[in-house]
PDB file of C-alpha atoms in Angstrom:
ATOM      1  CA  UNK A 573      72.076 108.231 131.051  1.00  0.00           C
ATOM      2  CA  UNK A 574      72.373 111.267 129.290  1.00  0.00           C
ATOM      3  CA  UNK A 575      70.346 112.949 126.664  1.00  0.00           C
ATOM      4  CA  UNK A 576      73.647 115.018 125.149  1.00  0.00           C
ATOM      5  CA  UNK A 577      73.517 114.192 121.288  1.00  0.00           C
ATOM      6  CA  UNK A 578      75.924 112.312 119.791  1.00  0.00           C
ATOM      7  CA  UNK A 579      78.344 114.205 117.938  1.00  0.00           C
ATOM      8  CA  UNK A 580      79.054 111.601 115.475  1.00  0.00           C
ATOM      9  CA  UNK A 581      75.254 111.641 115.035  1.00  0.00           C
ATOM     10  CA  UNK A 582      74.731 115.158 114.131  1.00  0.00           C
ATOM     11  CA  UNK A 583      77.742 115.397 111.744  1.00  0.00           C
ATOM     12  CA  UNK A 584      76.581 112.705 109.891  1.00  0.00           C
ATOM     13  CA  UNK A 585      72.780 114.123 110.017  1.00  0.00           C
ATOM     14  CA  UNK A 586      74.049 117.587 108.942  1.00  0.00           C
ATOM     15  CA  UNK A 587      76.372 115.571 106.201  1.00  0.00           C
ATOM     16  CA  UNK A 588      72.977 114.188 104.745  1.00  0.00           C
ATOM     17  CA  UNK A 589      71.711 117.235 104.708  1.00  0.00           C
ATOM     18  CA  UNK A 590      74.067 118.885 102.397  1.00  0.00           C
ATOM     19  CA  UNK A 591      73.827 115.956  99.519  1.00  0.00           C
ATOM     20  CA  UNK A 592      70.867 116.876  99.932  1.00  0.00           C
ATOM     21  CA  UNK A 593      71.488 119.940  98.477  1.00  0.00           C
ATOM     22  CA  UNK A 594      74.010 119.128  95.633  1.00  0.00           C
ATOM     23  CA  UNK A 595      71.993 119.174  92.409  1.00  0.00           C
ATOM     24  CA  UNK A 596      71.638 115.905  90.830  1.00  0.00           C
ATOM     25  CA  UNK A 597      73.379 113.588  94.254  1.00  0.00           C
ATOM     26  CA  UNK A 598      70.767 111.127  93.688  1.00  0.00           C
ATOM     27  CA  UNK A 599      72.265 109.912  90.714  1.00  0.00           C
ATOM     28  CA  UNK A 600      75.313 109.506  91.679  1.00  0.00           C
ATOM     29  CA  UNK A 601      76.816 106.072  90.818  1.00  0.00           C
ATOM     30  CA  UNK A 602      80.367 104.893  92.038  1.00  0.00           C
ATOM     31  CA  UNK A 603      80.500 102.496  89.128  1.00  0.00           C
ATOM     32  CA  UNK A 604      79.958 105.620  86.793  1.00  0.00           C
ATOM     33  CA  UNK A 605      82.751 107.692  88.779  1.00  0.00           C
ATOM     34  CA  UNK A 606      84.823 104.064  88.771  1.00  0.00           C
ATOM     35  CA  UNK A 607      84.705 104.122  84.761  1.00  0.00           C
ATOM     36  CA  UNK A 608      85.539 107.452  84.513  1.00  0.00           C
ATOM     37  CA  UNK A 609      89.048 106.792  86.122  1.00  0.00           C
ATOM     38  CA  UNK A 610      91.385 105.694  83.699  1.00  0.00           C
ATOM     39  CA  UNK A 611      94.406 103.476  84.791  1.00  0.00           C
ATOM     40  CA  UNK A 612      98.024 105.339  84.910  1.00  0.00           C
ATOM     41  CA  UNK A 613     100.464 104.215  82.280  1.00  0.00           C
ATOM     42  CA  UNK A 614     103.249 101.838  83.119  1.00  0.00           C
ATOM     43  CA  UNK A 615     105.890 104.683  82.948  1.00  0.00           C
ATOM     44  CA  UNK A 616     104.440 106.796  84.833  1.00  0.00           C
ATOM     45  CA  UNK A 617     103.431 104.429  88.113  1.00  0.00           C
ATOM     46  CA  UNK A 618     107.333 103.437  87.817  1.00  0.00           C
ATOM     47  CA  UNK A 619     108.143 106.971  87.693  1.00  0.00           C
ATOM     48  CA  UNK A 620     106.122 107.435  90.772  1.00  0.00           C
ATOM     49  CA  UNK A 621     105.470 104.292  92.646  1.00  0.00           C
ATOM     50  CA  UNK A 622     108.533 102.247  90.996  1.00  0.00           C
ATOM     51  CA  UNK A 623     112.643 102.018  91.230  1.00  0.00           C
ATOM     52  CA  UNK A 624     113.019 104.935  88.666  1.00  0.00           C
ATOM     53  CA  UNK A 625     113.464 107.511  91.915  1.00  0.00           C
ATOM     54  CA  UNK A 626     114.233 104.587  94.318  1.00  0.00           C
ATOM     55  CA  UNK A 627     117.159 102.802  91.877  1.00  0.00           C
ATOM     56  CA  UNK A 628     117.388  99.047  93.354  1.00  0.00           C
ATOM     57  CA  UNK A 629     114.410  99.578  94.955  1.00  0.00           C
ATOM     58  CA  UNK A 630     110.627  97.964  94.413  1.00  0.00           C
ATOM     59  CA  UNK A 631     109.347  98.401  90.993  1.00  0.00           C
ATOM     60  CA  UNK A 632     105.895  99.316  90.408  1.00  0.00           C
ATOM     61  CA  UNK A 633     104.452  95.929  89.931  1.00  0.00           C
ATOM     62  CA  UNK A 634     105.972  94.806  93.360  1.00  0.00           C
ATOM     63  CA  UNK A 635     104.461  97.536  94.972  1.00  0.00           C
ATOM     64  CA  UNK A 636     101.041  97.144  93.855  1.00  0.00           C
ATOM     65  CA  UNK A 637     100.935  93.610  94.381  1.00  0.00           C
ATOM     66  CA  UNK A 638     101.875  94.324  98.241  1.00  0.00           C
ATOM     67  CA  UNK A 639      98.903  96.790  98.361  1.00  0.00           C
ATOM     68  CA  UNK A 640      96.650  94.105  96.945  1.00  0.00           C
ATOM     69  CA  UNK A 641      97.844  92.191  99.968  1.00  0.00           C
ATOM     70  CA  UNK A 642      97.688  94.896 102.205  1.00  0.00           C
ATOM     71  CA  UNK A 643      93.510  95.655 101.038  1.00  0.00           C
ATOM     72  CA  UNK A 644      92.934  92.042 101.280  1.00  0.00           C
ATOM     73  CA  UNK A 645      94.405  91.646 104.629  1.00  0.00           C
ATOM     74  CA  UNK A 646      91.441  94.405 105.168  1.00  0.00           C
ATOM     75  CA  UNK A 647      89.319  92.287 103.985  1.00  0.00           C
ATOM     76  CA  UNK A 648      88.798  94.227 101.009  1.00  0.00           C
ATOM     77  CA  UNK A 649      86.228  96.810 102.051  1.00  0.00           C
ATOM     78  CA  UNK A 650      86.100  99.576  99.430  1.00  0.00           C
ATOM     79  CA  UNK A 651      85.460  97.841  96.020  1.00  0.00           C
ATOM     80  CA  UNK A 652      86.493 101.363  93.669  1.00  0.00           C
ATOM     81  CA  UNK A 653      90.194 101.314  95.097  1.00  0.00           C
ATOM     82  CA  UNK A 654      90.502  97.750  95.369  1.00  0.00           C
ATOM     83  CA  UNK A 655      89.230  96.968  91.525  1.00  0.00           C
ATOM     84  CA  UNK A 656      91.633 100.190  90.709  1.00  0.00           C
ATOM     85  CA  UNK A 657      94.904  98.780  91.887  1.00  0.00           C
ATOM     86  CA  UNK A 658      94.227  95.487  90.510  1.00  0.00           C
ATOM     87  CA  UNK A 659      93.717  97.699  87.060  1.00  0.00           C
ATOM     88  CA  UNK A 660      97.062  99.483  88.146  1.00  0.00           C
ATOM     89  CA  UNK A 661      98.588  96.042  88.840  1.00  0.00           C
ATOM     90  CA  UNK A 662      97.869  94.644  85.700  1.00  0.00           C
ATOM     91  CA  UNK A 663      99.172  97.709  83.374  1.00  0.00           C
ATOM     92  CA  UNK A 664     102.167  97.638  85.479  1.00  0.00           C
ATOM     93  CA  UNK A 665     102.868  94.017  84.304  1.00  0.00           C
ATOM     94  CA  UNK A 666     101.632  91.642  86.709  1.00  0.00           C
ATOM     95  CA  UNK A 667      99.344  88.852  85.477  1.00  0.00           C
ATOM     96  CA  UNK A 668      96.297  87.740  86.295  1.00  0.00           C
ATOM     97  CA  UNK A 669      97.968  84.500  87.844  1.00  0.00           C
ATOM     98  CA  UNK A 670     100.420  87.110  89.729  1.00  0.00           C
ATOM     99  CA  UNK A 671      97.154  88.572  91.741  1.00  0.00           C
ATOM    100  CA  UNK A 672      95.457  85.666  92.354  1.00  0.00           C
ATOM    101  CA  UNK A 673      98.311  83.953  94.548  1.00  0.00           C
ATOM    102  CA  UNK A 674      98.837  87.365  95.977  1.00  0.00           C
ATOM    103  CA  UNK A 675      95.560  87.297  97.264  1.00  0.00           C
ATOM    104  CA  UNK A 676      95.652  83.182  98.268  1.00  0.00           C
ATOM    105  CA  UNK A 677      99.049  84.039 100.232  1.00  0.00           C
ATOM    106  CA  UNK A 678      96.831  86.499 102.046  1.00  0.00           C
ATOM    107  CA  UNK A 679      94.492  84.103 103.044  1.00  0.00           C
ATOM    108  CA  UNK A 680      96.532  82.510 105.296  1.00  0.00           C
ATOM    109  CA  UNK A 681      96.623  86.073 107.539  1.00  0.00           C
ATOM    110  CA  UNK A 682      93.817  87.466 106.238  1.00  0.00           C
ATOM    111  CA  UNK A 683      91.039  84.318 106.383  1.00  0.00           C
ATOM    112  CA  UNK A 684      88.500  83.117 103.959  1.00  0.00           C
ATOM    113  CA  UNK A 685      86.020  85.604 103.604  1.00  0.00           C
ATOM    114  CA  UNK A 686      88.561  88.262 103.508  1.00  0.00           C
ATOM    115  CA  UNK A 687      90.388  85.885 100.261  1.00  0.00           C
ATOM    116  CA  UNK A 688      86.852  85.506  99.087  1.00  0.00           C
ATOM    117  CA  UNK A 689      86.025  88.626  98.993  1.00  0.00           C
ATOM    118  CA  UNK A 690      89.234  89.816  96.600  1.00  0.00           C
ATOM    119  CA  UNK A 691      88.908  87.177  94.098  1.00  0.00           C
ATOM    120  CA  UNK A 692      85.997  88.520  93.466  1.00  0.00           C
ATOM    121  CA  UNK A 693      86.547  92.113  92.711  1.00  0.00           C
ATOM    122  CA  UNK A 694      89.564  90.689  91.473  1.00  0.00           C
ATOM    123  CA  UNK A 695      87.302  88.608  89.083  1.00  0.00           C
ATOM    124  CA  UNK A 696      85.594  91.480  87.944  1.00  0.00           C
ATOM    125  CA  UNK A 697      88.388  93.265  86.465  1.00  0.00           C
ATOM    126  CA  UNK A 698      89.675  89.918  85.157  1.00  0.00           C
ATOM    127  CA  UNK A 699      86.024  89.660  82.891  1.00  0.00           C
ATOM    128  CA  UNK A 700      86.106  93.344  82.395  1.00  0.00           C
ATOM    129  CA  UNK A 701      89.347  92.938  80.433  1.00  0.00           C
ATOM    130  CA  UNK A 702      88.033  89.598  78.496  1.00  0.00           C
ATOM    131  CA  UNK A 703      85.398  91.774  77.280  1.00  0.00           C
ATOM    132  CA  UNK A 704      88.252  94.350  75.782  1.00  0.00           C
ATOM    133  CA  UNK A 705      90.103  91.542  74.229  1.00  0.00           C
TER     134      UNK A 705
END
């Protein structure tokens, strides 16, 4: 065996080491950062994401439903983004039906957990957005 330090290792030591040294890193929450995002307008994610450039192409909606599919099939893993585009999806028109047998039809590649695990970020958006009505 050797005793060569792993490289990963040290980056990730000398990573630690400078949040360490960021004033205030310790208080750093993601679902702070999270509510600071705001969700892009309709018009714009068509303008971007949609058919507006593309003309007979996917429309915004379409398009964030697949990535919903696409994170789920991932099993989900980073909660900010995947709470985000189901934001996205929803201002872009889908429903909350829409998502839901987005993520089921994912099941079927994805698995269980990896379903399980969507509905309920999903879910959390979904009661964030009761609370606004």
């Amino acid at each position: 065996m050797s005793d060569t330090p792993n490289p990963f290792e040290a980056l990730f030591k000398q990573a630690q080491e400078m949040t360490k040294a960021i004033p205030m890193a310790d208080a750093f929450s993601p679902k702070v950062f999270e509510a600071m995002m705001g969700t892009m307008p309709k018009d714009m994610m068509e303008m971007m994401f949609g058919n507006a450039v593309n003309t007979g192409g996917l429309d915004a909606k379409t398009r964030l439903l697949l990535t919903i599919a696409g994170m789920t099939t991932q099993g989900a893993q980073v909660d900010t983004v995947f709470r985000q585009t189901v934001r996205h999806a929803l201002e872009a028109g889908a429903t909350e039906q829409h998502i839901k047998e987005t993520i089921a039809q994912t099941s079927v590649f994805a698995g269980l957990p990896s379903m399980t695990r969507a509905l309920e970020l999903a879910d959390q958006v979904f009661e964030e957005n009761k609370g606004d009505a």
